[in-house]
Short mmCIF file of C-alpha atoms in Angstrom, two decimals:
data_model
loop_
_atom_site.label_atom_id
_atom_site.label_comp_id
_atom_site.label_asym_id
_atom_site.label_seq_id
_atom_site.Cartn_x
_atom_site.Cartn_y
_atom_site.Cartn_z
CA ARG A 1 72.50 97.65 80.72
CA HIS A 2 74.20 98.19 78.26
CA LEU A 3 76.29 101.35 79.92
CA LEU A 4 76.57 99.46 82.95
CA GLU A 5 78.19 96.40 81.21
CA THR A 6 80.62 98.80 79.39
CA VAL A 7 81.77 100.57 82.73
CA LEU A 8 81.82 97.27 84.41
CA ALA A 9 84.61 95.76 81.11
CA GLU A 10 86.44 99.64 81.74
CA GLU A 11 86.91 98.76 85.27
CA ARG A 12 87.67 95.23 85.05
CA ALA A 13 90.41 95.99 82.26
CA LEU A 14 91.87 99.03 84.18
CA GLU A 15 92.13 96.88 87.72
CA ALA A 16 93.96 94.69 85.00
CA ARG A 17 97.00 96.68 83.81
CA ALA A 18 100.13 97.43 85.47
CA PHE A 19 100.30 100.68 87.36
CA PHE A 20 103.31 101.53 87.87
CA GLU A 21 106.58 100.63 84.96
CA GLY A 22 108.71 101.30 88.22
CA ASN A 23 108.17 97.91 89.27
CA THR A 24 111.91 95.83 88.66
CA ALA A 25 110.13 92.36 90.44
CA THR A 26 109.76 89.19 88.12
CA GLN A 27 107.96 86.49 88.55
CA GLU A 28 111.19 84.92 90.23
CA THR A 29 111.51 88.04 92.90
CA PRO A 30 110.25 86.82 96.13
CA ALA A 31 108.30 88.86 98.65
CA ASN A 32 109.62 88.12 102.50
CA LEU A 33 107.72 85.81 104.40
CA VAL A 34 107.42 86.10 108.24
CA LEU A 35 106.76 83.03 110.44
CA PRO A 36 105.68 83.62 113.68
CA ARG A 37 107.66 83.44 116.40
CA GLU A 38 107.66 79.92 118.27
CA ASP A 39 107.35 81.74 121.67
CA ASP A 40 103.81 83.34 119.99
CA ASP A 41 102.90 80.22 118.37
CA PRO A 42 105.04 77.31 116.91
CA ALA A 43 102.48 75.72 115.33
CA VAL A 44 102.75 77.62 111.56
CA VAL A 45 98.59 76.90 110.13
CA GLY A 46 99.15 78.62 106.51
CA VAL A 47 100.07 82.15 105.51
CA ALA A 48 97.60 85.08 104.60
CA ILE A 49 98.95 88.12 102.76
CA VAL A 50 98.25 91.45 103.28
CA VAL A 51 98.12 94.55 101.00
CA ASP A 52 99.51 98.32 101.42
CA ALA A 53 100.22 97.77 105.41
CA THR A 54 101.21 101.20 106.45
CA CYS A 55 99.45 102.65 109.32
CA ALA A 56 101.15 101.44 112.58
CA TYR A 57 97.05 100.58 114.16
CA LEU A 58 95.95 99.31 111.34
CA GLY A 59 97.63 97.33 108.83
CA VAL A 60 101.03 96.70 110.96
CA ALA A 61 99.22 95.50 114.11
CA PHE A 62 96.89 93.28 111.92
CA LEU A 63 100.68 91.61 111.13
CA ARG A 64 101.22 90.91 114.35
CA GLU A 65 98.07 90.14 115.29
CA LEU A 66 97.69 86.72 112.34
CA ARG A 67 101.93 85.48 113.62
CA ARG A 68 100.50 85.70 117.31
CA ARG A 69 98.03 83.43 115.94
CA GLY A 70 100.56 81.23 114.08
CA VAL A 71 99.58 82.76 110.13
CA ALA A 72 102.45 83.13 108.40
CA THR A 73 102.79 86.56 106.56
CA VAL A 74 103.84 88.44 103.38
CA SER A 75 103.58 92.17 103.33
CA LEU A 76 103.29 93.65 99.88
CA PHE A 77 102.90 97.37 98.35
CA SER A 78 99.96 97.54 95.17
CA GLU A 79 101.71 98.94 92.32
CA TYR A 80 99.12 102.30 92.70
CA LEU A 81 100.44 102.68 96.23
CA ALA A 82 103.99 101.97 95.12
CA ALA A 83 104.36 104.73 92.27
CA THR A 84 102.43 107.01 94.96
CA ILE A 85 105.90 105.94 97.22
CA GLU A 86 107.98 106.62 94.27
CA ALA A 87 106.56 109.83 93.51
CA ALA A 88 106.86 111.57 97.05
CA TYR A 89 109.99 109.92 97.74
CA GLY A 90 112.22 109.89 94.56
CA ALA A 91 112.52 105.97 95.09
CA PRO A 92 110.29 103.18 94.68
CA PRO A 93 110.19 100.58 97.65
CA PRO A 94 112.58 97.26 96.88
CA PRO A 95 111.17 94.88 94.48
CA GLU A 96 110.16 92.14 96.65
CA LEU A 97 107.56 94.17 98.51
CA ILE A 98 105.52 94.92 95.70
CA ALA A 99 102.77 92.88 94.42
CA PRO A 100 103.21 91.04 91.13
CA ARG A 101 102.15 91.83 88.06
CA PRO A 102 99.03 90.15 86.62
CA GLY A 103 100.11 86.35 85.01
CA CYS A 104 103.03 86.35 87.02
CA GLU A 105 101.17 85.69 90.25
CA ARG A 106 101.61 81.24 90.74
CA ASP A 107 105.76 81.54 89.60
CA TRP A 108 106.18 84.71 92.53
CA TRP A 109 104.09 82.33 94.73
CA ALA A 110 106.01 80.19 94.01
CA ALA A 111 109.55 81.68 94.47
CA THR A 112 108.41 82.97 97.60
CA LEU A 113 107.76 79.97 99.06
CA SER A 114 110.44 78.54 98.12
CA ALA A 115 113.00 81.35 99.25
CA ALA A 116 111.43 80.17 102.53
CA GLU A 117 111.96 76.71 101.96
CA ALA A 118 107.89 75.50 102.64
CA ARG A 119 105.67 73.60 100.08
CA GLU A 120 102.43 74.86 99.79
CA GLU A 121 100.73 71.98 101.09
CA GLU A 122 102.24 72.82 104.33
CA LEU A 123 101.82 76.37 104.81
CA PRO A 124 98.31 77.18 102.54
CA LEU A 125 97.23 80.48 101.64
CA LEU A 126 94.73 81.05 103.84
CA ALA A 127 93.52 85.02 102.86
CA VAL A 128 94.96 88.05 100.64
CA LEU A 129 93.39 91.04 102.58
CA SER A 130 94.88 95.26 102.24
CA GLU A 131 94.64 98.04 104.70
CA SER A 132 93.84 100.96 101.65
CA ASP A 133 91.31 101.16 99.28
CA ALA A 134 93.77 101.45 96.42
CA GLY A 135 95.38 98.07 97.54
CA ILE A 136 91.49 95.89 97.31
CA ALA A 137 91.74 95.08 93.81
CA THR A 138 95.23 93.51 93.80
CA ALA A 139 95.03 91.23 96.92
CA GLU A 140 91.04 90.01 95.34
CA ARG A 141 93.66 89.34 92.44
CA LEU A 142 95.54 87.91 94.13
CA GLY A 143 93.40 85.63 95.98
CA ASP A 144 91.83 84.13 93.00
CA VAL A 145 94.37 83.25 90.84
CA LEU A 146 96.16 81.38 93.89
CA GLY A 147 93.46 80.03 95.23
CA ALA A 148 93.26 81.49 99.12
CA ARG A 149 91.17 79.77 100.83
CA PHE A 150 89.39 82.94 102.54
CA ARG A 151 88.66 85.14 99.07
CA ASN A 152 86.56 87.28 97.58
CA GLU A 153 85.91 87.36 93.48
CA PRO A 154 87.49 90.31 91.96
CA SER A 155 84.68 92.77 91.12
CA PRO A 156 84.94 96.22 90.42
CA ARG A 157 81.05 96.55 92.22
CA ARG A 158 82.25 96.83 95.89
CA ARG A 159 84.24 99.56 94.36
CA HIS A 160 83.17 101.77 91.40
CA LYS A 161 80.81 103.90 93.58
CA TRP A 162 77.84 103.89 90.64
CA LEU A 163 78.25 99.62 89.55
CA LEU A 164 77.37 99.62 93.66
CA HIS A 165 74.34 101.02 93.21
CA GLU A 166 73.07 99.50 90.37
CA THR A 167 73.95 96.48 91.81
CA LEU A 168 71.92 96.94 94.50
CA ARG A 169 68.88 98.47 92.60
CA ASP A 170 68.81 95.60 90.66
CA ALA A 171 68.67 93.38 93.64
CA GLY A 172 65.93 94.92 94.86
CA LEU A 173 67.94 96.33 97.61
CA ALA A 174 67.55 100.20 98.45
CA SER A 175 70.16 102.80 96.19
CA CYS A 176 70.73 105.85 95.18
CA PRO A 177 68.97 107.87 92.40
CA GLN A 178 72.26 108.20 90.43
CA ARG A 179 74.20 109.10 87.05
CA LEU A 180 76.99 108.39 85.87
CA CYS A 181 78.01 112.07 83.82
CA ALA A 182 79.45 112.33 80.92
CA SER A 183 78.45 116.66 79.91
CA ALA A 184 76.82 119.19 81.87
CA GLU A 185 74.14 118.49 80.20
CA ASP A 186 73.87 114.88 82.00
CA VAL A 187 74.04 117.12 84.96
CA THR A 188 71.74 119.58 84.73
CA SER A 189 69.08 116.83 82.74
CA PHE A 190 69.91 114.39 86.44
CA CYS A 191 68.93 117.94 88.55
CA ALA A 192 65.72 118.49 86.92
CA GLU A 193 64.81 114.48 87.22
CA VAL A 194 65.17 114.40 91.16
CA GLY A 195 64.06 117.82 91.53
CA PHE A 196 65.20 121.48 91.35
CA HIS A 197 64.58 121.82 94.78
CA LYS A 198 67.11 119.04 96.33
CA GLU A 199 70.45 118.88 96.54
CA VAL A 200 72.72 116.74 94.77
CA VAL A 201 76.49 115.13 95.45
CA VAL A 202 79.29 115.71 92.64
CA LYS A 203 81.73 112.72 92.97
CA PRO A 204 84.19 110.55 91.50
CA ALA A 205 82.88 106.59 90.89
CA ARG A 206 85.83 106.04 92.60
CA GLY A 207 87.73 108.03 95.58
CA VAL A 208 88.50 108.42 99.55
CA ALA A 209 88.79 110.60 102.10
CA SER A 210 85.08 112.39 100.60
CA ASP A 211 88.14 113.69 98.04
CA GLY A 212 86.50 115.44 95.21
CA VAL A 213 83.37 116.04 97.01
CA ARG A 214 80.11 118.47 96.60
CA VAL A 215 77.01 119.39 97.96
CA CYS A 216 75.69 121.65 95.70
CA ASP A 217 72.14 122.86 96.27
CA THR A 218 71.76 124.31 92.42
CA PRO A 219 71.67 122.36 89.11
CA ALA A 220 74.33 125.88 88.25
CA GLU A 221 76.64 124.54 91.06
CA ALA A 222 76.22 121.18 90.28
CA VAL A 223 77.72 122.11 86.95
CA ALA A 224 80.65 123.71 88.14
CA ALA A 225 81.47 121.22 90.30
CA PHE A 226 81.24 118.12 87.18
CA GLU A 227 83.75 120.50 84.96
CA GLN A 228 86.26 120.74 88.47
CA LEU A 229 86.76 117.48 88.72
CA ARG A 230 85.85 116.09 84.76
CA GLY A 231 88.91 114.67 83.45
CA THR A 232 91.45 114.71 86.64
CA HIS A 233 92.85 111.85 87.74
CA ARG A 234 91.01 109.59 90.46
CA TYR A 235 92.22 107.51 93.06
CA ALA A 236 93.53 104.11 92.33
CA GLY A 237 94.07 104.58 88.95
CA GLY A 238 91.97 106.16 86.05
CA ASP A 239 90.35 109.52 85.08
CA ASN A 240 87.27 111.01 85.81
CA ASP A 241 85.92 110.76 82.48
CA ARG A 242 82.62 110.20 83.77
CA VAL A 243 81.49 111.62 87.23
CA LEU A 244 79.01 110.12 89.06
CA VAL A 245 76.11 112.82 90.17
CA GLN A 246 73.52 111.45 93.27
CA GLU A 247 70.86 112.76 94.47
CA ARG A 248 71.94 113.86 98.19
CA LEU A 249 70.58 111.08 100.94
CA ARG A 250 69.68 112.74 104.47
CA GLY A 251 68.82 111.26 107.60
CA GLN A 252 71.91 109.42 110.42
CA GLU A 253 74.93 108.22 108.98
CA PHE A 254 76.08 105.39 110.42
CA ALA A 255 79.72 103.37 109.54
CA VAL A 256 79.13 99.13 110.28
CA ASP A 257 81.84 97.13 110.64
CA THR A 258 81.82 93.40 109.24
CA ILE A 259 83.71 90.71 109.30
CA SER A 260 83.55 87.65 107.63
CA ARG A 261 83.37 83.97 106.22
CA ASP A 262 82.05 81.71 103.07
CA GLY A 263 79.18 84.62 102.79
CA GLU A 264 78.11 84.46 106.54
CA HIS A 265 78.82 87.84 108.21
CA ARG A 266 79.39 89.37 111.63
CA VAL A 267 78.84 93.06 112.50
CA CYS A 268 81.57 94.03 114.69
CA ALA A 269 80.30 97.14 115.95
CA VAL A 270 78.91 100.31 114.82
CA TRP A 271 79.17 103.98 114.73
CA ARG A 272 77.18 107.40 114.29
CA TYR A 273 78.79 109.34 112.39
CA ASP A 274 78.60 113.70 114.29
CA LYS A 275 79.32 115.59 111.14
CA ARG A 276 78.61 119.33 110.35
CA ARG A 277 77.98 122.01 108.11
CA LEU A 278 81.19 124.64 108.54
CA GLY A 279 81.07 126.57 104.89
CA ALA A 280 79.30 125.85 101.42
CA ASP A 281 82.78 124.10 100.77
CA ALA A 282 82.67 122.24 103.96
CA PRO A 283 79.19 120.85 104.26
CA ARG A 284 79.79 117.63 105.89
CA VAL A 285 83.09 118.05 108.69
CA TYR A 286 83.45 115.13 110.66
CA PHE A 287 83.43 116.48 114.64
CA CYS A 288 83.17 112.38 115.74
CA SER A 289 82.18 108.50 115.27
CA GLU A 290 80.77 107.96 118.15
CA LEU A 291 80.54 103.84 119.08
CA VAL A 292 76.31 102.45 118.70
CA VAL A 293 75.92 100.51 121.90
CA GLN A 294 73.09 98.12 122.75
CA ASP A 295 70.58 100.97 120.66
CA ASP A 296 68.31 99.36 118.09
CA THR A 297 70.50 99.16 114.55
CA ASP A 298 68.96 96.11 113.80
CA GLN A 299 67.35 97.80 110.77
CA VAL A 300 70.56 98.93 109.45
CA GLU A 301 73.00 95.93 110.02
CA ARG A 302 70.43 93.94 108.28
CA ALA A 303 70.89 96.33 105.00
CA VAL A 304 74.52 96.08 104.76
CA VAL A 305 74.85 92.33 105.29
CA ASP A 306 71.70 92.13 102.65
CA ALA A 307 74.69 94.66 100.50
CA LEU A 308 77.17 92.74 101.17
CA SER A 309 75.75 89.48 99.75
CA ALA A 310 74.22 91.33 96.35
CA THR A 311 78.02 92.86 95.81
CA GLY A 312 79.70 89.51 96.54
CA HIS A 313 81.35 89.72 99.00
CA ARG A 314 82.39 86.94 100.89
CA ASN A 315 85.56 86.86 103.37
CA GLY A 316 87.05 89.06 105.17
CA PRO A 317 86.76 93.14 106.93
CA THR A 318 84.14 95.59 105.42
CA HIS A 319 83.61 99.08 106.41
CA THR A 320 79.97 100.15 105.33
CA GLU A 321 78.66 103.85 105.57
CA ILE A 322 74.77 103.87 104.92
CA MET A 323 72.31 106.23 105.69
CA LEU A 324 68.84 105.70 108.09
CA SER A 325 66.51 108.25 106.70
CA GLU A 326 65.31 111.04 108.56
CA ASP A 327 61.65 109.03 109.04
CA GLU A 328 63.72 105.86 109.79
CA LYS A 329 62.02 103.72 107.17
CA THR A 330 64.92 103.62 104.85
CA ALA A 331 68.26 102.49 105.04
CA ALA A 332 70.02 103.16 102.19
CA ILE A 333 73.85 102.37 101.09
CA VAL A 334 76.43 105.09 100.62
CA GLU A 335 79.73 103.21 99.69
CA ILE A 336 80.71 100.02 100.78
CA ASN A 337 85.17 99.64 101.99
CA ALA A 338 86.17 96.22 101.78
CA ARG A 339 88.88 97.01 104.15
CA PHE A 340 89.33 97.68 107.21
CA HIS A 341 87.81 100.61 109.32
CA ASN A 342 90.49 103.08 108.61
CA GLN A 343 90.93 105.63 111.79
CA CYS A 344 92.61 104.35 114.59
CA PHE A 345 89.29 102.60 116.45
CA PRO A 346 91.61 100.07 118.20
CA PRO A 347 91.21 101.26 121.30
CA ILE A 348 87.93 102.16 121.48
CA SER A 349 86.79 98.16 120.75
CA ALA A 350 89.13 96.69 122.83
CA ALA A 351 87.71 99.36 126.20
CA CYS A 352 83.65 99.12 124.89
CA LEU A 353 83.53 95.59 123.04
CA GLY A 354 86.14 93.55 124.57
CA ALA A 355 87.94 93.07 120.84
CA THR A 356 88.90 94.76 117.48
CA GLN A 357 88.04 94.53 114.37
CA LEU A 358 91.68 93.27 113.51
CA GLU A 359 91.29 90.37 116.36
CA LEU A 360 87.65 89.42 114.02
CA ALA A 361 89.43 89.12 110.92
CA ALA A 362 92.56 87.39 112.08
CA ALA A 363 90.51 84.70 114.43
CA ALA A 364 87.63 84.63 111.07
CA LEU A 365 90.61 82.95 108.77
CA LEU A 366 92.03 80.41 110.39
CA PRO A 367 91.71 76.98 109.29
CA GLY A 368 89.81 74.24 111.71
CA ASP A 369 87.87 71.41 110.29
CA ASP A 370 85.47 73.00 113.58
CA ASP A 371 85.87 76.32 112.94
CA ASP A 372 86.43 77.25 116.33
CA ALA A 373 88.36 80.37 115.88
CA TRP A 374 84.70 81.24 113.42
CA HIS A 375 82.76 80.01 116.25
CA ASP A 376 84.42 82.30 118.92
CA VAL A 377 84.34 85.29 116.39
CA ILE A 378 79.64 84.80 116.88
CA GLU A 379 79.72 84.69 120.65
CA VAL A 380 82.13 87.85 120.37
CA THR A 381 79.92 89.38 118.00
CA GLU A 382 76.37 88.68 119.82
CA ARG A 383 78.15 89.24 123.01
CA ARG A 384 78.10 93.23 121.58
CA ARG A 385 74.29 93.55 121.35
CA ARG A 386 75.01 92.45 125.32
CA SER A 387 77.16 94.99 125.93
CA SER A 388 76.26 97.96 128.71
CA THR A 389 74.20 99.96 128.04
CA ASN A 390 76.38 102.46 130.62
CA THR A 391 79.45 101.87 127.77
CA GLY A 392 80.62 104.89 125.74
CA GLY A 393 83.17 105.48 122.61
CA ARG A 394 83.66 108.13 120.52
CA ILE A 395 86.63 108.95 117.97
CA VAL A 396 86.72 112.99 118.05
CA HIS A 397 88.15 114.83 114.76
CA LEU A 398 90.20 117.59 116.21
CA VAL A 399 88.10 120.92 113.54
CA ALA A 400 90.52 123.83 112.67
CA ARG A 401 88.39 126.11 111.47
CA ARG A 402 90.69 128.64 110.51
CA GLY A 403 93.62 127.91 109.05
CA GLY A 404 97.25 129.60 108.96
CA ARG A 405 101.06 130.16 110.28
CA VAL A 406 101.24 128.87 113.99
CA LYS A 407 101.95 131.93 115.65
CA ALA A 408 101.27 129.90 118.83
CA PHE A 409 100.74 126.68 120.55
CA ASP A 410 98.59 125.63 123.82
CA GLU A 411 99.98 122.95 125.09
CA GLU A 412 98.37 123.24 128.59
CA ARG A 413 94.76 123.94 126.94
CA TRP A 414 96.36 120.26 124.89
CA ARG A 415 97.52 118.56 128.29
CA ARG A 416 94.05 119.31 129.48
CA LEU A 417 92.41 117.57 127.08
CA VAL A 418 94.37 114.65 127.00
CA GLU A 419 93.92 113.93 130.71
CA LEU A 420 90.38 113.81 130.29
CA PRO A 421 88.73 110.80 132.22
CA THR A 422 88.03 108.97 129.47
CA VAL A 423 90.66 109.59 127.22
CA VAL A 424 92.22 106.22 125.16
CA GLY A 425 94.59 107.68 122.76
CA ALA A 426 95.47 111.44 120.68
CA ASP A 427 97.44 112.95 118.03
CA ILE A 428 97.70 116.32 116.42
CA TYR A 429 99.69 116.93 113.17
CA VAL A 430 100.56 120.77 114.22
CA ASP A 431 101.99 121.78 117.70
CA GLU A 432 105.19 123.67 116.38
CA PRO A 433 105.27 127.40 116.00
CA GLY A 434 106.15 128.47 111.86
CA GLU A 435 104.24 125.26 110.88
CA GLU A 436 100.89 125.41 108.93
CA VAL A 437 97.11 124.30 110.21
CA ARG A 438 95.11 123.62 107.14
CA ARG A 439 91.38 125.23 107.64
CA THR A 440 88.67 121.37 108.40
CA VAL A 441 86.69 120.79 105.56
CA ASP A 442 86.60 117.59 105.35
CA VAL A 443 88.36 113.52 106.76
CA GLN A 444 91.29 114.63 105.41
CA THR A 445 91.95 118.12 106.56
CA ASP A 446 91.15 118.05 109.72
CA ALA A 447 93.77 119.11 112.50
CA GLY A 448 94.41 115.73 114.67
CA TRP A 449 92.25 113.11 116.90
CA ILE A 450 91.37 112.31 120.76
CA LEU A 451 89.95 108.80 121.47
CA LEU A 452 87.30 108.37 124.19
CA ALA A 453 86.47 105.23 126.09
CA GLY A 454 84.48 104.37 128.76
CA ASP A 455 81.14 105.18 131.18
CA LYS A 456 78.81 106.81 128.25
CA ALA A 457 78.22 109.76 130.73
CA ALA A 458 81.50 110.43 131.05
CA VAL A 459 82.22 110.68 127.34
CA ASP A 460 79.61 112.52 125.87
CA ALA A 461 80.82 115.34 129.08
CA ASP A 462 84.25 114.95 128.15
CA TYR A 463 82.98 115.33 124.24
CA ALA A 464 81.09 118.51 125.43
CA THR A 465 84.88 119.74 126.74
CA ILE A 466 87.10 118.72 123.78
CA LEU A 467 84.21 121.01 121.30
CA ASP A 468 84.57 123.95 124.11
CA GLU A 469 88.13 123.70 124.23
CA GLN A 470 89.68 123.06 120.67
CA ASP A 471 88.98 126.57 119.30
CA GLY A 472 92.04 127.63 121.71
CA LEU A 473 94.77 125.32 120.65
CA TYR A 474 96.18 127.59 117.80
CA GLU A 475 96.81 131.14 117.62
CA LEU A 476 97.78 132.47 114.14
CA GLU A 477 100.19 134.62 112.51
CA GLU A 478 97.82 134.83 109.57
CA GLU A 479 94.65 133.44 108.88
CA GLU A 480 93.59 131.81 105.58
CA GLU A 481 91.69 133.37 102.96
CA ASN A 482 88.51 131.63 101.54
CA GLY A 483 89.86 128.23 102.61
CA GLY A 484 93.74 128.35 101.33
CA SER A 485 95.44 125.39 102.18
CA SER A 486 98.55 124.17 102.95
CA GLU A 487 99.87 120.15 102.66
CA THR A 488 101.84 120.29 106.31
CA GLY A 489 99.03 118.49 108.93
CA ALA A 490 97.02 116.41 107.00
CA LYS A 491 96.25 113.53 108.08
CA ARG A 492 99.33 110.80 108.08
CA SER A 493 97.53 108.06 107.42
CA GLU A 494 94.73 107.21 104.36
#
């Protein structure tokens, strides 16, 4: 209990401090407020702030959807992402595009409304949401201080993986056996506690996209992974002074996308992961996320809804990963992400379910005495359960089993793949001779993606074809040895 309160206080203090010394914005620096176009909807119903909207098919698309529904928008970078941009490009974003520092929120918002010649009562703040994991704390802070109509109380419990599982355990929900380790002795002791014959997962307590995650077969491997991770800088700020070690959960992993409004949670999509082991350094490589239509996922969905309530999530989208045990008796949360599903899912959701998480999130924050918009969300999510069992969808991750400099790219093979009958979108990151392709070891190092949607049997057949053909896309000059890496070909979105 003492450790829990200590970690919670540390995380709150970390999220409250300024990350970016290059933030020259003051409380008088207004943000750019964009009104809906009159041909979209002349009646402006409020304004929403979107943090770290960088991806064309996620945050940027969500901004467009909001304006289409009559919601004015403000787009900001979190200080963490602003610092990342400065490090990458040598200059920070303009001050008006950076979120205000703690303590400056109200004056900044007044300046923003004044610059737009609007009054708060005419343009109420509806919500503050984030595309990125790093921006969630900023979004919650702004929504809380500015009194957004649909907001979540700021809490690291949904972001810090150790705090998350302690919260679930305290609520009597399924959780993962774990320990927050400050020494190699802590790691060895935990391995003994869960059983030396069991695999453990060593990971940062805050992180994304499998970064720094290692699956370990022995205590010695776990200690080595701990030593490699301890003291490194972690995603979203801070250092890995303590490292999280958890018993590895076994079973079928799912991802559940939800929309919440005032504590009522609706499931808008369920995805089944196909992850495969490609080596000691690549124990869980994503091959695809399969849209689950009409299968019995009630147990998984209930577990997610219970976890969202237990951790205090009340408004906005989430993307939650959860493991259904091999005996199907226990559904245990892996992690909760209070943001959109961070893959190019919209074409599949639109084709198979008739609506996307982006559209439903925009509808859920519309004001109205009769809550017609929220009732529409409920109807759409209920209709999902009645969808045709013949409908199928897959987000296919292209896997490069070898890495190195590209000698030749098989354009004809790639053309055949993207012209398969159920393809609704595709992208490949490296397709020119002389470029470096990285060997795929996790979701950050995949070689691209192909989206499939349509008749389930046809989708499954096209997936099998991709698996058979993808290894022949590259002819390499030299193969990487021991999983060497190159930054070229990294995922273009977080």
